[in-house]
Amino acid sequence: REALKKNPASFDPIRQHVALRRDTVPEASSLQGVEGGALNLASKKVTEDSWKQEFVGDAHIELKDHIISHWKDKEHYAPYCTIVESTGTGKSRMVDEFSRANFTLTVNLRDPPAQGFPPSDDKVYKYFEPESLGAKTLDELWVHVTAFMLALFEECKKAILTVMEKECSCDNDRKEWLHHKGAVWFRDKMTEGQTMKSQGEYRVNFYNSVVLRAEEVVVDSALAWTVY
């Protein structure tokens, strides 16, 4: 009351009153329990196992319909969109299901120490680490991003050609395989062995190769600019 008399236009004294202030939740505590505890471990296992279960609903189909209709209606120069929803509501799971029938290159840029599923692609995160990018010029940023995209598609092409040589005996077989089985094969390889802690071996090696190649392109580009 006395505080309000001194500053009647402010409700801060009321908001800060001890009766209205709750104790903060301990940092180690969450809805998943304490790290390493029984509830925490069970929660992680349930999350990992859920990705192996049959997908419920048709959100992945709606996503494809949206992409197709949005592109046809607008023909945007920059054909991308953002999926916005609360944590744990199925955004990543929807994209994962989408990738079974539509060839998709997924990258997780979550900060590696932060918990979540699917886990971060560590090497890619470090390649795009915010602090290092902040020191680059616009031209350097353009080269950095372009080098990654080039390396990503090169590595993807290698992966596809390698498996088609094993699975297919002629060009027609390769086209049929790529059309009907390529997407789900790539999805399965990029998700096999993933846990809450880390991605699986195939995906780790895939993105290690991508980043290594991208770094080579960046260096070559810098040398080319120097000579020029």
mmCIF file of C-alpha atoms in Angstrom:
data_model
loop_
_atom_site.group_PDB
_atom_site.id
_atom_site.type_symbol
_atom_site.label_atom_id
_atom_site.label_comp_id
_atom_site.label_asym_id
_atom_site.label_seq_id
_atom_site.Cartn_x
_atom_site.Cartn_y
_atom_site.Cartn_z
ATOM 1 C CA ARG A 1 0.000 0.000 0.000
ATOM 2 C CA GLU A 2 2.773 2.401 0.931
ATOM 3 C CA ALA A 3 4.603 1.594 -2.303
ATOM 4 C CA LEU A 4 1.498 2.358 -4.343
ATOM 5 C CA LYS A 5 1.108 5.699 -2.603
ATOM 6 C CA LYS A 6 4.597 6.682 -3.739
ATOM 7 C CA ASN A 7 4.011 5.541 -7.327
ATOM 8 C CA PRO A 8 0.283 5.058 -7.986
ATOM 9 C CA ALA A 9 0.817 4.538 -11.730
ATOM 10 C CA SER A 10 2.858 1.372 -11.199
ATOM 11 C CA PHE A 11 1.525 -2.102 -10.435
ATOM 12 C CA ASP A 12 5.026 -3.490 -10.000
ATOM 13 C CA PRO A 13 4.769 -3.693 -6.178
ATOM 14 C CA ILE A 14 1.693 -5.886 -6.572
ATOM 15 C CA ARG A 15 3.282 -8.137 -9.177
ATOM 16 C CA GLN A 16 6.389 -8.538 -7.035
ATOM 17 C CA HIS A 17 4.492 -9.335 -3.827
ATOM 18 C CA VAL A 18 5.783 -12.507 -2.188
ATOM 19 C CA ALA A 19 2.293 -14.051 -2.152
ATOM 20 C CA LEU A 20 2.202 -13.951 -5.948
ATOM 21 C CA ARG A 21 5.748 -15.135 -6.610
ATOM 22 C CA ARG A 22 6.341 -18.858 -7.019
ATOM 23 C CA ASP A 23 9.628 -20.537 -6.345
ATOM 24 C CA THR A 24 11.529 -21.255 -9.551
ATOM 25 C CA VAL A 25 11.665 -24.861 -10.696
ATOM 26 C CA PRO A 26 15.081 -26.433 -10.015
ATOM 27 C CA GLU A 27 17.188 -26.418 -13.172
ATOM 28 C CA ALA A 28 17.705 -30.181 -13.104
ATOM 29 C CA SER A 29 13.982 -30.833 -12.836
ATOM 30 C CA SER A 30 11.545 -31.002 -15.735
ATOM 31 C CA LEU A 31 8.528 -32.897 -16.991
ATOM 32 C CA GLN A 32 11.011 -35.616 -17.960
ATOM 33 C CA GLY A 33 12.351 -35.880 -14.446
ATOM 34 C CA VAL A 34 15.869 -35.483 -13.154
ATOM 35 C CA GLU A 35 18.621 -36.326 -15.653
ATOM 36 C CA GLY A 36 19.565 -39.982 -15.283
ATOM 37 C CA GLY A 37 16.550 -40.796 -13.121
ATOM 38 C CA ALA A 38 14.027 -43.540 -13.839
ATOM 39 C CA LEU A 39 11.388 -41.121 -15.179
ATOM 40 C CA ASN A 40 13.946 -39.356 -17.353
ATOM 41 C CA LEU A 41 15.275 -42.581 -18.872
ATOM 42 C CA ALA A 42 11.766 -43.935 -19.462
ATOM 43 C CA SER A 43 10.719 -40.673 -21.133
ATOM 44 C CA LYS A 44 13.678 -40.815 -23.507
ATOM 45 C CA LYS A 45 12.995 -44.429 -24.435
ATOM 46 C CA VAL A 46 9.328 -43.710 -25.122
ATOM 47 C CA THR A 47 10.311 -40.807 -27.372
ATOM 48 C CA GLU A 48 12.811 -42.892 -29.328
ATOM 49 C CA ASP A 49 10.409 -45.835 -29.661
ATOM 50 C CA SER A 50 7.562 -43.597 -30.830
ATOM 51 C CA TRP A 51 9.428 -42.944 -34.074
ATOM 52 C CA LYS A 52 9.329 -46.645 -34.841
ATOM 53 C CA GLN A 53 5.542 -46.836 -34.527
ATOM 54 C CA GLU A 54 2.996 -46.353 -37.288
ATOM 55 C CA PHE A 55 2.283 -42.685 -37.961
ATOM 56 C CA VAL A 56 -1.185 -41.553 -36.890
ATOM 57 C CA GLY A 57 -3.075 -39.044 -39.025
ATOM 58 C CA ASP A 58 -2.477 -37.497 -42.431
ATOM 59 C CA ALA A 59 -0.483 -34.387 -41.527
ATOM 60 C CA HIS A 60 2.350 -35.499 -43.835
ATOM 61 C CA ILE A 61 -0.091 -35.670 -46.755
ATOM 62 C CA GLU A 62 -1.495 -32.251 -45.896
ATOM 63 C CA LEU A 63 2.056 -30.908 -45.818
ATOM 64 C CA LYS A 64 2.713 -32.100 -49.353
ATOM 65 C CA ASP A 65 -0.622 -30.718 -50.571
ATOM 66 C CA HIS A 66 0.225 -27.370 -48.975
ATOM 67 C CA ILE A 67 3.655 -27.251 -50.601
ATOM 68 C CA ILE A 68 2.240 -28.050 -54.038
ATOM 69 C CA SER A 69 -0.727 -25.670 -53.850
ATOM 70 C CA HIS A 70 1.304 -22.861 -52.285
ATOM 71 C CA TRP A 71 3.887 -23.065 -55.043
ATOM 72 C CA LYS A 72 1.313 -23.190 -57.843
ATOM 73 C CA ASP A 73 -0.667 -20.270 -56.458
ATOM 74 C CA LYS A 74 2.208 -17.943 -55.619
ATOM 75 C CA GLU A 75 5.279 -19.122 -57.565
ATOM 76 C CA HIS A 76 7.503 -17.527 -54.951
ATOM 77 C CA TYR A 77 11.094 -16.698 -55.803
ATOM 78 C CA ALA A 78 12.137 -18.197 -52.453
ATOM 79 C CA PRO A 79 10.159 -21.459 -52.179
ATOM 80 C CA TYR A 80 10.348 -22.197 -48.477
ATOM 81 C CA CYS A 81 7.999 -22.165 -45.521
ATOM 82 C CA THR A 82 8.141 -22.362 -41.740
ATOM 83 C CA ILE A 83 6.302 -24.916 -39.612
ATOM 84 C CA VAL A 84 5.463 -23.207 -36.324
ATOM 85 C CA GLU A 85 4.090 -25.172 -33.372
ATOM 86 C CA SER A 86 4.848 -25.830 -29.721
ATOM 87 C CA THR A 87 7.586 -28.197 -28.585
ATOM 88 C CA GLY A 88 6.672 -31.883 -28.691
ATOM 89 C CA THR A 89 3.634 -31.549 -30.955
ATOM 90 C CA GLY A 90 5.012 -33.608 -33.843
ATOM 91 C CA LYS A 91 6.678 -31.210 -36.301
ATOM 92 C CA SER A 92 9.785 -33.355 -36.770
ATOM 93 C CA ARG A 93 7.755 -36.573 -36.778
ATOM 94 C CA MET A 94 5.544 -35.197 -39.550
ATOM 95 C CA VAL A 95 8.556 -34.260 -41.673
ATOM 96 C CA ASP A 96 10.031 -37.697 -41.006
ATOM 97 C CA GLU A 97 6.877 -39.392 -42.267
ATOM 98 C CA PHE A 98 6.797 -37.013 -45.237
ATOM 99 C CA SER A 99 10.348 -38.109 -46.108
ATOM 100 C CA ARG A 100 9.273 -41.744 -46.521
ATOM 101 C CA ALA A 101 7.574 -40.907 -49.819
ATOM 102 C CA ASN A 102 9.272 -37.635 -50.758
ATOM 103 C CA PHE A 103 13.058 -37.457 -50.992
ATOM 104 C CA THR A 104 14.046 -35.174 -48.129
ATOM 105 C CA LEU A 105 17.359 -33.912 -46.767
ATOM 106 C CA THR A 106 16.886 -33.203 -43.073
ATOM 107 C CA VAL A 107 19.380 -31.261 -40.952
ATOM 108 C CA ASN A 108 19.019 -30.601 -37.225
ATOM 109 C CA LEU A 109 20.760 -27.398 -36.118
ATOM 110 C CA ARG A 110 19.860 -27.625 -32.441
ATOM 111 C CA ASP A 111 22.698 -26.661 -30.101
ATOM 112 C CA PRO A 112 24.338 -30.094 -29.398
ATOM 113 C CA PRO A 113 24.297 -29.798 -25.559
ATOM 114 C CA ALA A 114 20.553 -29.082 -25.599
ATOM 115 C CA GLN A 115 18.335 -32.128 -25.128
ATOM 116 C CA GLY A 116 15.798 -33.050 -27.734
ATOM 117 C CA PHE A 117 14.804 -35.583 -30.344
ATOM 118 C CA PRO A 118 15.878 -36.034 -33.054
ATOM 119 C CA PRO A 119 19.388 -35.138 -31.854
ATOM 120 C CA SER A 120 21.574 -32.426 -33.325
ATOM 121 C CA ASP A 121 23.815 -32.892 -36.342
ATOM 122 C CA ASP A 122 26.914 -31.790 -34.459
ATOM 123 C CA LYS A 123 29.267 -31.195 -37.387
ATOM 124 C CA VAL A 124 26.728 -29.139 -39.295
ATOM 125 C CA TYR A 125 25.925 -27.066 -36.212
ATOM 126 C CA LYS A 126 29.615 -26.276 -35.760
ATOM 127 C CA TYR A 127 29.908 -25.370 -39.451
ATOM 128 C CA PHE A 128 27.086 -22.848 -39.031
ATOM 129 C CA GLU A 129 28.074 -21.827 -35.487
ATOM 130 C CA PRO A 130 26.552 -18.339 -34.966
ATOM 131 C CA GLU A 131 29.608 -16.673 -33.436
ATOM 132 C CA SER A 132 31.931 -17.653 -36.289
ATOM 133 C CA LEU A 133 29.383 -16.621 -38.918
ATOM 134 C CA GLY A 134 28.962 -13.243 -37.250
ATOM 135 C CA ALA A 135 32.555 -12.354 -38.084
ATOM 136 C CA LYS A 136 32.167 -13.032 -41.823
ATOM 137 C CA THR A 137 31.411 -10.558 -44.592
ATOM 138 C CA LEU A 138 28.318 -10.970 -46.781
ATOM 139 C CA ASP A 139 30.459 -12.425 -49.578
ATOM 140 C CA GLU A 140 32.059 -14.895 -47.171
ATOM 141 C CA LEU A 141 28.644 -15.920 -45.861
ATOM 142 C CA TRP A 142 27.406 -16.502 -49.404
ATOM 143 C CA VAL A 143 30.394 -18.756 -50.128
ATOM 144 C CA HIS A 144 29.985 -20.558 -46.788
ATOM 145 C CA VAL A 145 26.331 -21.430 -47.382
ATOM 146 C CA THR A 146 26.743 -22.200 -51.087
ATOM 147 C CA ALA A 147 29.681 -24.505 -50.338
ATOM 148 C CA PHE A 148 27.540 -26.458 -47.897
ATOM 149 C CA MET A 149 24.675 -26.848 -50.369
ATOM 150 C CA LEU A 150 27.069 -27.981 -53.094
ATOM 151 C CA ALA A 151 28.712 -30.517 -50.782
ATOM 152 C CA LEU A 152 25.327 -31.739 -49.528
ATOM 153 C CA PHE A 153 24.034 -32.534 -53.005
ATOM 154 C CA GLU A 154 27.340 -34.085 -54.059
ATOM 155 C CA GLU A 155 27.323 -36.427 -51.072
ATOM 156 C CA CYS A 156 23.663 -37.263 -51.611
ATOM 157 C CA LYS A 157 24.354 -38.132 -55.246
ATOM 158 C CA LYS A 158 27.221 -40.409 -54.195
ATOM 159 C CA ALA A 159 25.005 -42.212 -51.699
ATOM 160 C CA ILE A 160 22.251 -42.778 -54.262
ATOM 161 C CA LEU A 161 24.597 -43.992 -57.005
ATOM 162 C CA THR A 162 26.339 -46.359 -54.600
ATOM 163 C CA VAL A 163 23.151 -48.107 -53.505
ATOM 164 C CA MET A 164 21.701 -48.205 -57.038
ATOM 165 C CA GLU A 165 24.796 -50.032 -58.286
ATOM 166 C CA LYS A 166 24.045 -52.742 -55.734
ATOM 167 C CA GLU A 167 20.265 -52.837 -56.133
ATOM 168 C CA CYS A 168 19.767 -52.281 -59.865
ATOM 169 C CA SER A 169 21.059 -53.991 -63.003
ATOM 170 C CA CYS A 170 20.014 -51.471 -65.690
ATOM 171 C CA ASP A 171 18.992 -47.830 -66.156
ATOM 172 C CA ASN A 172 15.272 -48.602 -66.135
ATOM 173 C CA ASP A 173 15.631 -50.491 -62.873
ATOM 174 C CA ARG A 174 17.494 -47.530 -61.399
ATOM 175 C CA LYS A 175 14.746 -45.099 -62.367
ATOM 176 C CA GLU A 176 12.092 -47.382 -60.918
ATOM 177 C CA TRP A 177 14.064 -47.910 -57.726
ATOM 178 C CA LEU A 178 14.708 -44.199 -57.274
ATOM 179 C CA HIS A 179 11.069 -43.346 -57.921
ATOM 180 C CA HIS A 180 9.522 -46.003 -55.686
ATOM 181 C CA LYS A 181 12.171 -46.884 -53.099
ATOM 182 C CA GLY A 182 14.794 -44.141 -53.059
ATOM 183 C CA ALA A 183 13.076 -41.830 -50.581
ATOM 184 C CA VAL A 184 12.296 -44.441 -47.950
ATOM 185 C CA TRP A 185 15.753 -46.021 -48.310
ATOM 186 C CA PHE A 186 17.447 -42.684 -47.666
ATOM 187 C CA ARG A 187 15.104 -41.900 -44.783
ATOM 188 C CA ASP A 188 15.808 -45.256 -43.141
ATOM 189 C CA LYS A 189 19.580 -44.832 -43.482
ATOM 190 C CA MET A 190 19.484 -41.316 -42.043
ATOM 191 C CA THR A 191 17.431 -42.360 -39.015
ATOM 192 C CA GLU A 192 18.847 -45.803 -38.185
ATOM 193 C CA GLY A 193 20.566 -45.955 -34.829
ATOM 194 C CA GLN A 194 19.517 -42.481 -33.716
ATOM 195 C CA THR A 195 18.964 -41.944 -30.004
ATOM 196 C CA MET A 196 18.237 -38.983 -27.788
ATOM 197 C CA LYS A 197 21.994 -38.648 -27.339
ATOM 198 C CA SER A 198 23.266 -38.805 -30.907
ATOM 199 C CA GLN A 199 22.525 -39.576 -34.536
ATOM 200 C CA GLY A 200 23.342 -42.988 -36.000
ATOM 201 C CA GLU A 201 26.657 -43.910 -37.610
ATOM 202 C CA TYR A 202 25.501 -43.561 -41.234
ATOM 203 C CA ARG A 203 24.129 -40.060 -40.755
ATOM 204 C CA VAL A 204 27.139 -38.927 -38.714
ATOM 205 C CA ASN A 205 29.514 -40.123 -41.444
ATOM 206 C CA PHE A 206 27.306 -38.590 -44.143
ATOM 207 C CA TYR A 207 27.384 -35.109 -42.639
ATOM 208 C CA ASN A 208 31.044 -35.416 -41.651
ATOM 209 C CA SER A 209 31.784 -35.904 -45.353
ATOM 210 C CA VAL A 210 29.503 -33.023 -46.309
ATOM 211 C CA VAL A 211 31.188 -30.588 -43.929
ATOM 212 C CA LEU A 212 34.682 -31.736 -44.906
ATOM 213 C CA ARG A 213 33.878 -31.167 -48.586
ATOM 214 C CA ALA A 214 32.233 -27.806 -47.841
ATOM 215 C CA GLU A 215 35.320 -26.632 -45.961
ATOM 216 C CA GLU A 216 37.472 -27.621 -48.949
ATOM 217 C CA VAL A 217 35.247 -25.573 -51.258
ATOM 218 C CA VAL A 218 35.472 -22.564 -48.937
ATOM 219 C CA VAL A 219 39.280 -22.752 -48.944
ATOM 220 C CA ASP A 220 39.410 -23.165 -52.737
ATOM 221 C CA SER A 221 37.095 -20.196 -53.125
ATOM 222 C CA ALA A 222 39.292 -18.032 -50.909
ATOM 223 C CA LEU A 223 42.362 -18.986 -52.962
ATOM 224 C CA ALA A 224 40.520 -18.218 -56.186
ATOM 225 C CA TRP A 225 39.567 -14.756 -54.925
ATOM 226 C CA THR A 226 43.176 -14.137 -53.885
ATOM 227 C CA VAL A 227 44.490 -15.050 -57.349
ATOM 228 C CA TYR A 228 41.780 -13.013 -59.020
#
